[in-house]
Amino acid sequence: MGYTCIEKIIMKNLGQNHVRPNDIVTVNVDRVMIHDIFVPFVADKFEEMGFEKIWDPEKVVLIYDHLVPTSRVEDVRHFQIGDAFAAKYGIKNVHRGDGICHQLMPEADYVKPGDVVFGTDSHTTTYGSIGAFSSGVGYTEMAAILGTGQLWVKVPETIRVTIDGKLPAGVMSKDVILRLIGDLGADGANYKALEFAGSAVDSMSIASRMTIANMSVEAGAKAGLFAPDEKVAEYCGVSIEEIPDISADENAKYAKEIRYKAEELVPVVACPSSVDKIKPVTEVEGTPIDQVFIGSCTNGRLEDLEIAAKILEGKKVADYVKLIVTPASREVYRQASEAGILETLIKAGAIVTHPGCGLCCGRSGGILSEGERVVATNNRNFLGRMGPSSVEIYLSSPAVAAASAVSGRIALPAL
Amino acid sequence: MEKSKVWKFNHNVDTDQIIPSQYLLLPTIEEMKAYTFEPLIKDFAKQVQPGDVIIAGENFGCGSSREQAPRVLKELGVRAVIAGSFARIFFRNAINIGLPAIICKEAYDKVKQDDVVELDMSEGLLKIGDETLTCTRLPEYMQTILNAGGLIEFLNKEEVE
């Protein structure tokens, strides 16, 4: 019997020629990411554990993104503690405002196909888009990895999701993952790996795959994986021959197999306040909104801003609606600026903010007020995520978000 | 068996409900714990008593990786969280900090808020009224970490041995 993608990554990591779901194994960690919110807690636990040095400082990446720029006086403490920790233990890979961690990790070449990566953030699953097994851990576990370079994991079962065909105009990879979360439920992939395949997936950009891998955790998945192809090789600046063979075998065993015909998928939203409350946009069309947010580690990449600009070109954001656009990284910001995308967005009335997590984590850059409603391209619409509990968050693709900004109501993109 | 008062929660209780993001910047868990479950129950931190248990539906602790979620519960003296299932990061975090996260599929439908139940953690038994439910056992490796009191204690103990 063959092996799934995640089984192959774990086997490669262990140097073994066999593993099976539910085996408990200790993997050697290739890279870790710690962000600004949790760095003080990691530092504290690391010292409490009595470690004197980090197993390999080169493999540690510290990223300030949730609190950049600061919105409250006390935020600075996190940078001070982070900087002191980095200096004391020789961490050189520190990013202070270059962008959101999950955009930077692949963008700045910290992750390679076949790697095992952990981060102090649940959306660490994003790097599955380039064939890495990456997942979120708590700060105590992160401290233990810093000291030992290892972590125990249970080899997960895999759910294979095949999407064949061509997505209709106006349907983005965000609609695909939202639909899947709706079908699986918010716990439908708990402890399992999702593995994506099919001709619609093959024709997706890396950015589109990142959106899917990023939100795999919203169905509870430990990983959301795409077998590396030529596009991944190009993105990572390597030849396809250099990438280890981690593609699933033909006769791999899956816990479940799900198939979609791309042509049958439609634009959808996740309604408040649950990621699996999925409805076609046509069912909620016309619902009045107060704000639109295009950004985050889910949908703040160049192609997301590009499609928003295409929809907003020559139009104006509706009166009383705030459109907040947050590029996922400084590099995305620069590219969007160079391509004239930002100019189009600004002319349409968008508020373009610095790269960071700001609004998605309810910290800064457009917190909503009692009873307001927002269409947002990020990954969570939980109660109280972007303001008081009475705020209603609808999750959507950047195309739906941009169309809604123009109409002032939830709207279908005309593409 | 020890008696515990029940705090009943629904399915899919996410970590933003357990401890909202804005309080993660407070420097200590001690300061954070006052805001536990704030979006759901205003005065939870004042009302909960050491030794109480949480009984919830499926997928407890979904959402963010914040370890503060199990930490505030432990800090408030919650004895155990009993749920139909747990989201994976919350589950790992709970065990790593020494907060028992117990899987019991039937408990949710059989209890009401403020019920008093009896929990025997060593045997994995939960007594609700006249009925005794058997809870799912942890994998041995996790049980060892939990028994040690958490990951730090476990690692320190390993070093000594």
Coordinates of C-alpha atoms in Angstrom, one line a residue:
Chain A
M1 CA 0.0 0.0 0.0
G2 CA 1.2 3.5 -0.9
Y3 CA 1.6 6.7 1.1
T4 CA 0.0 10.1 1.2
C5 CA 1.8 13.4 0.9
I6 CA 2.1 14.0 4.6
E7 CA 3.2 10.4 5.3
K8 CA 6.0 10.9 2.8
I9 CA 7.1 14.2 4.3
I10 CA 7.2 12.6 7.8
M11 CA 9.1 9.5 6.4
K12 CA 11.6 11.7 4.7
N13 CA 12.1 13.7 7.9
L14 CA 12.6 10.5 10.0
G15 CA 14.7 8.8 7.4
Q16 CA 12.3 5.8 7.6
N17 CA 10.6 4.0 4.8
H18 CA 7.4 3.4 6.6
V19 CA 4.9 5.2 8.8
R20 CA 1.1 4.8 9.2
P21 CA -1.6 7.1 10.6
N22 CA -1.8 7.3 14.4
D23 CA 1.9 6.4 14.8
I24 CA 3.4 8.8 17.3
V25 CA 6.8 10.0 16.0
T26 CA 9.4 12.6 17.0
V27 CA 10.2 14.8 14.0
N28 CA 13.3 17.0 13.5
V29 CA 12.1 20.5 12.9
D30 CA 13.5 22.3 9.8
R31 CA 12.2 25.8 10.7
V32 CA 10.2 27.6 13.4
M33 CA 8.3 30.9 13.3
I34 CA 7.5 33.0 16.4
H35 CA 5.4 36.2 16.1
D36 CA 5.3 39.3 18.3
I37 CA 2.2 38.5 20.3
F38 CA 3.7 35.3 21.7
V39 CA 7.4 36.0 21.9
P40 CA 7.4 37.2 25.5
F41 CA 5.7 33.9 26.6
V42 CA 8.0 31.8 24.5
A43 CA 11.0 33.5 26.0
D44 CA 9.7 33.1 29.5
K45 CA 9.0 29.4 29.1
F46 CA 12.3 28.8 27.4
E47 CA 14.1 30.1 30.4
E48 CA 11.8 28.3 32.8
M49 CA 12.8 25.0 31.1
G50 CA 16.4 25.7 31.8
F51 CA 17.7 25.7 28.3
E52 CA 21.0 27.5 27.8
K53 CA 21.0 27.7 24.1
I54 CA 18.7 27.4 21.1
W55 CA 19.3 24.2 19.2
D56 CA 19.9 26.0 15.9
P57 CA 19.4 29.8 15.9
E58 CA 19.6 29.9 12.1
K59 CA 16.3 27.9 12.0
V60 CA 14.4 30.3 14.0
V61 CA 12.5 33.2 12.5
L62 CA 11.0 36.0 14.6
I63 CA 8.4 38.2 12.9
Y64 CA 6.7 41.3 14.2
D65 CA 3.4 41.6 12.4
H66 CA 0.4 41.6 14.8
L67 CA 1.5 44.8 16.5
V68 CA 3.1 46.7 13.7
P69 CA 2.9 49.6 13.9
T70 CA 1.9 49.7 17.5
S71 CA -1.5 50.8 18.5
R72 CA -1.0 51.0 22.2
V73 CA 1.8 52.0 24.4
E74 CA 2.2 48.6 26.0
D75 CA 2.7 46.9 22.6
V76 CA 6.3 48.0 22.5
R77 CA 7.2 45.6 25.3
H78 CA 6.8 42.7 22.9
F79 CA 9.4 44.1 20.6
Q80 CA 11.8 44.9 23.4
I81 CA 11.5 41.4 24.8
G82 CA 11.8 39.9 21.3
D83 CA 14.9 41.9 20.5
A84 CA 16.5 41.0 23.8
F85 CA 15.7 37.3 23.3
A86 CA 17.1 37.4 19.7
A87 CA 20.3 39.1 20.9
K88 CA 20.8 36.8 23.8
Y89 CA 20.4 33.6 21.9
G90 CA 21.8 34.6 18.5
I91 CA 18.6 34.8 16.4
K92 CA 19.5 36.7 13.2
N93 CA 16.2 36.2 11.3
V94 CA 14.2 39.0 12.7
H95 CA 11.6 40.9 10.7
R96 CA 10.4 44.1 12.1
G97 CA 7.5 45.2 9.9
D98 CA 8.2 43.4 6.6
G99 CA 4.8 41.8 6.5
I100 CA 2.6 39.1 7.8
C101 CA 4.4 36.0 9.0
H102 CA 2.6 33.5 6.7
Q103 CA 3.4 35.6 3.7
L104 CA 7.0 36.2 4.7
M105 CA 8.0 32.7 5.5
P106 CA 7.6 31.4 2.0
E107 CA 8.3 34.8 0.3
A108 CA 11.7 35.2 2.1
D109 CA 12.7 31.6 1.4
Y110 CA 12.5 30.2 4.9
V111 CA 10.4 27.2 3.8
K112 CA 11.2 24.6 1.2
P113 CA 9.1 21.7 -0.1
G114 CA 9.3 18.7 2.2
D115 CA 10.2 20.7 5.3
V116 CA 8.7 20.3 8.7
V117 CA 7.8 23.7 10.1
F118 CA 6.1 24.8 13.3
G119 CA 4.9 28.3 14.2
T120 CA 3.1 29.9 17.2
D121 CA 0.1 30.6 15.0
S122 CA -2.7 28.4 13.8
H123 CA -2.4 29.6 10.2
T124 CA 1.1 28.1 9.9
T125 CA -0.7 25.5 7.7
T126 CA -0.2 28.1 4.9
Y127 CA 3.2 26.5 3.8
G128 CA 1.4 23.3 2.8
S129 CA 0.9 25.3 -0.4
I130 CA 4.5 24.6 -1.3
G131 CA 4.6 21.1 0.0
A132 CA 5.8 21.6 3.6
F133 CA 4.2 20.0 6.6
S134 CA 3.6 23.1 8.7
S135 CA 1.3 23.5 11.7
G136 CA 0.6 25.7 14.7
V137 CA 1.8 25.0 18.3
G138 CA 1.4 26.8 21.6
Y139 CA 4.2 28.8 23.2
T140 CA 5.3 26.2 25.7
E141 CA 5.8 23.6 22.9
M142 CA 7.6 26.3 20.9
A143 CA 10.0 26.8 23.8
A144 CA 10.6 23.0 23.9
I145 CA 11.3 23.0 20.2
L146 CA 13.8 25.9 20.6
G147 CA 15.7 23.8 23.2
T148 CA 15.5 20.4 21.5
G149 CA 14.9 20.9 17.8
Q150 CA 12.2 18.2 18.0
L151 CA 8.5 17.7 18.5
W152 CA 6.3 14.7 18.8
V153 CA 3.4 14.4 16.4
K154 CA 0.8 11.9 15.6
V155 CA 0.9 10.9 11.9
P156 CA -2.5 12.1 10.7
E157 CA -4.9 10.4 8.4
T158 CA -5.5 12.2 5.2
I159 CA -8.6 13.5 3.4
R160 CA -8.1 13.9 -0.3
V161 CA -9.9 16.8 -2.0
T162 CA -9.9 16.7 -5.8
I163 CA -11.1 19.7 -7.8
D164 CA -11.2 19.1 -11.5
G165 CA -12.2 21.5 -14.3
K166 CA -12.0 25.3 -14.6
L167 CA -13.3 27.7 -12.0
P168 CA -15.9 30.1 -13.4
A169 CA -15.1 33.8 -13.7
G170 CA -15.5 35.5 -10.3
V171 CA -15.0 32.3 -8.3
M172 CA -11.6 32.3 -6.5
S173 CA -9.7 29.7 -4.4
K174 CA -11.3 31.3 -1.4
D175 CA -14.7 30.2 -2.5
V176 CA -13.3 26.6 -2.9
I177 CA -11.9 26.5 0.6
L178 CA -15.0 28.1 2.1
R179 CA -17.2 25.6 0.4
L180 CA -15.1 22.7 1.6
I181 CA -15.2 24.0 5.2
G182 CA -18.9 24.3 4.9
D183 CA -19.2 20.7 3.7
L184 CA -16.8 19.3 6.2
G185 CA -17.8 21.5 9.2
A186 CA -15.4 23.4 11.5
D187 CA -14.2 20.1 12.9
G188 CA -14.6 17.9 9.9
A189 CA -10.8 17.6 9.4
N190 CA -9.8 17.6 13.0
Y191 CA -6.3 16.0 13.5
K192 CA -6.3 15.1 9.8
A193 CA -4.3 16.3 6.9
L194 CA -6.1 17.7 3.8
E195 CA -4.5 17.0 0.5
F196 CA -5.5 18.9 -2.6
A197 CA -5.3 17.7 -6.2
G198 CA -7.0 17.9 -9.6
S199 CA -6.8 20.0 -12.7
A200 CA -8.3 23.1 -11.1
V201 CA -5.6 22.9 -8.4
D202 CA -2.9 22.4 -11.0
S203 CA -3.9 25.6 -12.7
M204 CA -4.0 27.6 -9.5
S205 CA -1.2 30.1 -8.7
I206 CA 0.9 29.6 -5.5
A207 CA -1.0 32.6 -4.0
S208 CA -4.3 30.9 -4.6
R209 CA -3.0 27.6 -3.1
M210 CA -1.8 29.6 -0.1
T211 CA -5.4 30.8 0.6
I212 CA -6.6 27.2 0.7
A213 CA -3.7 25.8 2.8
N214 CA -4.1 28.8 5.2
M215 CA -7.8 28.1 5.8
S216 CA -7.4 24.3 6.1
V217 CA -7.1 24.8 9.8
E218 CA -10.6 26.3 9.9
A219 CA -11.9 22.8 9.3
G220 CA -9.5 21.6 12.1
A221 CA -6.8 20.2 9.8
K222 CA -3.3 19.8 11.0
A223 CA -2.0 20.5 7.5
G224 CA -3.3 21.4 4.0
L225 CA -1.0 20.0 1.4
F226 CA -0.3 20.5 -2.3
A227 CA 2.2 18.2 -4.0
P228 CA 5.0 20.4 -5.4
D229 CA 5.0 21.0 -9.1
E230 CA 6.8 23.2 -11.6
K231 CA 5.1 26.3 -10.2
V232 CA 6.4 25.5 -6.7
A233 CA 9.9 24.9 -8.0
E234 CA 9.8 28.3 -9.7
Y235 CA 8.4 30.0 -6.7
C236 CA 11.1 28.5 -4.5
G237 CA 13.9 29.2 -7.0
V238 CA 14.9 25.5 -7.4
S239 CA 14.6 22.9 -10.2
I240 CA 11.9 20.3 -9.9
E241 CA 14.6 17.6 -9.6
E242 CA 15.8 19.2 -6.4
I243 CA 12.4 18.8 -4.8
P244 CA 12.1 15.6 -2.8
D245 CA 9.4 13.2 -4.1
I246 CA 6.5 13.8 -1.6
S247 CA 3.6 13.3 -4.1
A248 CA 1.0 10.9 -2.9
D249 CA 1.2 7.4 -4.3
E250 CA -1.6 6.2 -6.6
N251 CA -2.5 3.5 -4.0
A252 CA -2.3 5.7 -0.9
K253 CA -4.9 5.2 1.7
Y254 CA -7.3 8.0 2.5
A255 CA -9.7 8.5 5.4
K256 CA -12.1 10.1 2.9
E257 CA -12.1 11.4 -0.7
I258 CA -14.1 14.4 -1.7
R259 CA -14.6 15.6 -5.3
Y260 CA -15.7 18.9 -6.8
K261 CA -16.4 20.0 -10.3
A262 CA -14.9 23.4 -10.6
E263 CA -17.6 24.6 -13.0
E264 CA -20.2 23.9 -10.3
L265 CA -18.6 26.2 -7.7
V266 CA -20.1 29.6 -7.0
P267 CA -19.0 32.7 -5.0
V268 CA -19.9 32.1 -1.3
V269 CA -19.6 33.8 2.1
A270 CA -19.1 32.5 5.6
C271 CA -21.9 34.1 7.6
P272 CA -21.5 35.3 11.2
S273 CA -20.2 33.9 13.4
S274 CA -18.9 30.6 12.3
V275 CA -16.5 29.6 9.5
D276 CA -18.7 26.7 8.4
K277 CA -21.9 28.7 8.0
I278 CA -21.5 28.9 4.2
K279 CA -24.1 30.4 1.9
P280 CA -23.9 31.3 -1.8
V281 CA -23.6 35.1 -2.2
T282 CA -26.9 35.1 -4.1
E283 CA -28.7 34.2 -0.8
V284 CA -27.3 37.2 1.1
E285 CA -27.0 39.6 -1.7
G286 CA -28.2 43.1 -0.8
T287 CA -27.4 42.9 2.9
P288 CA -26.2 46.4 3.8
I289 CA -22.6 46.7 5.1
D290 CA -20.5 49.3 6.9
Q291 CA -17.0 48.2 6.0
V292 CA -14.9 46.0 3.7
F293 CA -11.5 44.6 4.5
I294 CA -9.2 43.1 1.9
G295 CA -6.0 41.8 3.3
S296 CA -4.6 39.2 5.8
C297 CA -2.5 36.1 5.4
T298 CA -5.4 34.5 3.6
N299 CA -6.1 37.1 0.9
G300 CA -3.7 40.0 1.0
R301 CA -1.4 38.9 -1.9
L302 CA -0.8 40.6 -5.3
E303 CA -3.5 38.7 -7.2
D304 CA -6.0 39.5 -4.5
L305 CA -5.3 43.2 -4.7
E306 CA -5.2 42.9 -8.5
I307 CA -8.7 41.5 -8.8
A308 CA -10.0 44.1 -6.3
A309 CA -8.5 46.8 -8.5
K310 CA -10.0 45.3 -11.6
I311 CA -13.5 45.5 -10.0
L312 CA -12.9 49.0 -8.5
E313 CA -11.4 50.5 -11.6
G314 CA -13.2 53.8 -12.5
K315 CA -15.7 53.2 -9.7
K316 CA -16.2 54.6 -6.2
V317 CA -16.6 52.9 -2.8
A318 CA -20.2 53.4 -1.7
D319 CA -20.9 56.4 0.6
Y320 CA -20.4 55.6 4.3
V321 CA -18.6 52.4 3.5
K322 CA -14.9 52.2 4.6
L323 CA -12.8 50.0 2.3
I324 CA -9.6 49.0 4.1
V325 CA -6.9 47.3 2.0
T326 CA -3.8 45.8 3.7
P327 CA -1.1 44.2 1.5
A328 CA 0.3 41.0 3.1
S329 CA 3.9 42.1 2.9
R330 CA 6.1 45.1 2.1
E331 CA 7.1 43.2 -1.2
V332 CA 3.4 42.8 -2.1
Y333 CA 2.9 46.5 -1.3
R334 CA 5.8 47.5 -3.5
Q335 CA 4.6 45.3 -6.4
A336 CA 1.1 46.6 -6.1
S337 CA 2.4 50.1 -6.2
E338 CA 4.6 49.4 -9.2
A339 CA 1.8 47.8 -11.1
G340 CA -0.5 50.8 -10.5
I341 CA -2.9 48.7 -8.4
L342 CA -2.7 50.9 -5.4
E343 CA -3.4 54.0 -7.4
T344 CA -6.6 52.4 -8.8
L345 CA -7.6 51.4 -5.3
I346 CA -6.8 54.8 -3.8
K347 CA -8.7 56.6 -6.6
A348 CA -11.7 54.4 -5.8
G349 CA -11.6 55.6 -2.2
A350 CA -9.7 52.7 -0.5
I351 CA -7.8 53.3 2.7
V352 CA -4.5 51.4 2.0
T353 CA -2.7 50.5 5.2
H354 CA 0.8 49.1 6.0
P355 CA 1.4 45.3 5.8
G356 CA 0.5 43.5 9.0
C357 CA -2.2 41.5 10.9
G358 CA -3.9 44.6 12.4
L359 CA -7.6 44.3 11.6
C360 CA -7.8 40.6 11.2
C361 CA -6.6 40.0 14.8
G362 CA -8.8 42.9 16.1
R363 CA -5.9 45.0 17.1
S364 CA -5.7 48.0 14.8
G365 CA -6.6 49.5 11.5
G366 CA -10.3 49.6 11.4
I367 CA -11.9 48.0 14.4
L368 CA -15.6 48.0 14.1
S369 CA -18.3 49.4 16.4
E370 CA -21.4 47.9 18.0
G371 CA -23.8 46.4 15.5
E372 CA -21.7 47.1 12.4
R373 CA -21.3 44.7 9.5
V374 CA -18.2 43.9 7.5
V375 CA -17.3 41.9 4.5
A376 CA -13.8 40.6 5.0
T377 CA -11.3 38.5 3.1
N378 CA -9.5 37.1 6.2
N379 CA -10.0 33.7 7.8
R380 CA -12.2 34.0 10.9
N381 CA -15.5 35.6 11.6
F382 CA -15.6 34.6 15.3
L383 CA -17.7 36.6 17.8
G384 CA -15.7 39.6 18.8
R385 CA -12.9 39.1 16.4
M386 CA -12.8 42.6 14.9
G387 CA -14.6 44.6 17.6
P388 CA -17.6 44.0 20.0
S389 CA -19.5 40.7 19.9
S390 CA -22.4 42.4 18.0
V391 CA -20.2 43.0 14.9
E392 CA -21.2 40.8 12.1
I393 CA -18.4 39.4 9.9
Y394 CA -19.0 37.9 6.5
L395 CA -15.9 36.1 5.1
S396 CA -15.5 36.3 1.3
S397 CA -13.1 36.3 -1.6
P398 CA -11.4 39.6 -2.6
A399 CA -13.7 39.7 -5.7
V400 CA -16.9 39.6 -3.6
A401 CA -15.4 42.1 -1.1
A402 CA -14.5 44.6 -3.8
A403 CA -17.9 44.3 -5.5
S404 CA -19.6 44.8 -2.1
A405 CA -17.5 47.9 -1.4
V406 CA -18.9 49.5 -4.6
S407 CA -22.5 48.6 -3.9
G408 CA -22.5 49.2 -0.1
R409 CA -24.2 45.8 0.1
I410 CA -23.1 42.2 -0.2
A411 CA -22.7 41.8 -3.9
L412 CA -21.7 39.4 -6.7
P413 CA -18.6 40.5 -8.7
A414 CA -19.4 41.2 -12.3
L415 CA -16.5 39.6 -14.1
Chain B
M1 CA -14.9 10.5 43.2
E2 CA -14.7 14.3 43.6
K3 CA -17.8 16.4 43.0
S4 CA -17.7 19.3 40.5
K5 CA -20.1 21.9 39.4
V6 CA -20.8 22.0 35.6
W7 CA -20.3 24.9 33.3
K8 CA -22.0 23.9 30.1
F9 CA -20.9 25.3 26.7
N10 CA -22.0 24.6 23.2
H11 CA -20.2 23.1 20.1
N12 CA -17.3 24.9 18.4
V13 CA -16.3 27.1 21.3
D14 CA -13.4 29.0 19.8
T15 CA -10.3 30.5 21.5
D16 CA -11.5 34.1 20.8
Q17 CA -14.5 33.3 23.0
I18 CA -12.3 31.7 25.7
I19 CA -9.9 34.7 25.8
P20 CA -10.4 37.5 23.3
S21 CA -7.4 38.7 21.3
Q22 CA -7.2 42.2 22.9
Y23 CA -6.4 40.7 26.3
L24 CA -3.5 38.6 25.0
L25 CA -1.3 41.6 25.4
L26 CA -1.7 41.7 29.2
P27 CA 1.6 40.7 30.6
T28 CA 0.5 37.8 32.9
I29 CA -2.1 35.0 32.9
E30 CA -3.1 36.3 36.3
E31 CA -4.3 39.6 34.8
M32 CA -5.8 37.9 31.7
K33 CA -8.0 35.4 33.6
A34 CA -10.5 38.1 34.6
Y35 CA -11.6 38.2 30.9
T36 CA -12.2 34.5 30.4
F37 CA -15.2 33.8 28.3
E38 CA -16.0 37.5 28.3
P39 CA -17.9 37.4 24.9
L40 CA -20.2 34.6 26.3
I41 CA -20.6 35.1 30.0
K42 CA -19.7 38.5 31.5
D43 CA -18.8 37.5 35.0
F44 CA -17.5 34.0 34.4
A45 CA -14.2 34.6 36.1
K46 CA -16.0 35.9 39.2
Q47 CA -18.5 33.0 39.3
V48 CA -16.4 30.0 38.5
Q49 CA -15.1 28.2 41.6
P50 CA -11.9 26.1 41.8
G51 CA -12.8 22.5 41.2
D52 CA -15.6 23.3 38.7
V53 CA -15.6 21.5 35.3
I54 CA -16.5 22.6 31.8
I55 CA -18.6 20.3 29.7
A56 CA -18.9 21.2 26.1
G57 CA -19.9 19.8 22.7
E58 CA -17.7 19.1 19.7
N59 CA -14.5 20.9 18.7
F60 CA -13.8 22.8 21.9
G61 CA -11.0 25.3 21.5
C62 CA -11.0 25.7 17.8
G63 CA -9.3 28.7 16.2
S64 CA -6.1 30.3 17.2
S65 CA -3.0 28.6 18.7
R66 CA -3.1 30.8 21.8
E67 CA -2.0 28.8 24.8
Q68 CA -3.6 31.5 27.0
A69 CA -6.9 29.7 26.4
P70 CA -6.2 26.6 28.5
R71 CA -3.9 28.7 30.8
V72 CA -6.7 31.1 31.9
L73 CA -9.0 28.1 32.6
K74 CA -6.3 26.4 34.7
E75 CA -5.5 29.6 36.5
L76 CA -9.2 30.0 37.5
G77 CA -9.1 26.5 39.0
V78 CA -11.1 24.7 36.3
R79 CA -10.5 21.0 37.2
A80 CA -11.0 19.6 33.7
V81 CA -12.6 20.3 30.3
I82 CA -14.8 17.5 29.2
A83 CA -15.9 17.7 25.5
G84 CA -17.1 15.6 22.7
S85 CA -13.9 16.5 20.8
F86 CA -11.2 19.1 21.0
A87 CA -9.4 21.1 18.3
R88 CA -5.9 19.8 18.0
I89 CA -3.8 22.8 19.1
F90 CA -6.0 23.4 22.2
F91 CA -5.8 19.8 23.1
R92 CA -2.0 19.7 22.9
N93 CA -1.7 23.0 24.8
A94 CA -4.0 21.8 27.5
I95 CA -2.0 18.6 28.1
N96 CA 1.2 20.5 27.9
I97 CA 0.2 22.9 30.7
G98 CA -1.4 20.2 32.8
L99 CA -5.1 21.0 32.3
P100 CA -7.0 17.7 31.8
A101 CA -8.8 17.7 28.5
I102 CA -11.1 14.7 28.5
I103 CA -13.1 13.3 25.6
C104 CA -16.5 12.0 26.5
K105 CA -19.0 11.9 23.6
E106 CA -22.1 11.4 25.7
A107 CA -21.6 14.0 28.4
Y108 CA -22.8 17.0 26.5
D109 CA -26.4 15.7 26.0
K110 CA -26.7 14.5 29.5
V111 CA -25.9 17.6 31.6
K112 CA -27.3 21.0 32.3
Q113 CA -25.7 24.2 33.5
D114 CA -25.0 24.0 37.3
D115 CA -25.4 20.2 37.5
V116 CA -23.1 18.5 39.9
V117 CA -21.1 15.6 38.5
E118 CA -18.4 13.3 39.9
L119 CA -15.2 12.8 38.0
D120 CA -12.6 10.1 38.6
M121 CA -9.7 11.1 36.4
S122 CA -7.5 8.1 37.1
E123 CA -10.2 5.7 36.0
G124 CA -11.6 8.0 33.3
L125 CA -15.1 7.8 34.8
L126 CA -17.7 10.6 34.8
K127 CA -20.8 10.1 37.0
I128 CA -23.9 12.1 36.0
G129 CA -26.8 11.4 38.3
D130 CA -27.1 7.6 38.4
E131 CA -25.3 7.1 35.2
T132 CA -21.5 6.5 34.9
L133 CA -19.9 7.4 31.6
T134 CA -16.5 6.1 30.4
C135 CA -14.2 8.7 28.9
T136 CA -11.7 8.1 26.1
R137 CA -8.2 7.5 27.4
L138 CA -5.2 9.6 26.3
P139 CA -2.4 8.1 24.3
E140 CA 0.2 6.9 26.7
Y141 CA 2.7 9.6 25.8
M142 CA 0.3 12.4 26.5
Q143 CA -0.9 10.8 29.7
T144 CA 2.7 10.8 30.9
I145 CA 3.0 14.5 30.2
L146 CA -0.2 15.3 31.9
N147 CA 0.7 13.1 34.9
A148 CA 4.0 15.0 35.3
G149 CA 1.9 18.2 35.5
G150 CA 2.7 19.5 32.0
L151 CA 5.5 19.7 29.5
I152 CA 7.9 21.8 31.6
E153 CA 7.7 19.4 34.5
F154 CA 7.9 16.5 32.1
L155 CA 11.1 17.8 30.5
N156 CA 12.7 18.7 33.8
K157 CA 11.9 15.3 35.1
E158 CA 13.4 13.6 32.0
E159 CA 16.6 15.6 32.6
V160 CA 16.9 14.4 36.1
E161 CA 16.4 10.8 35.0

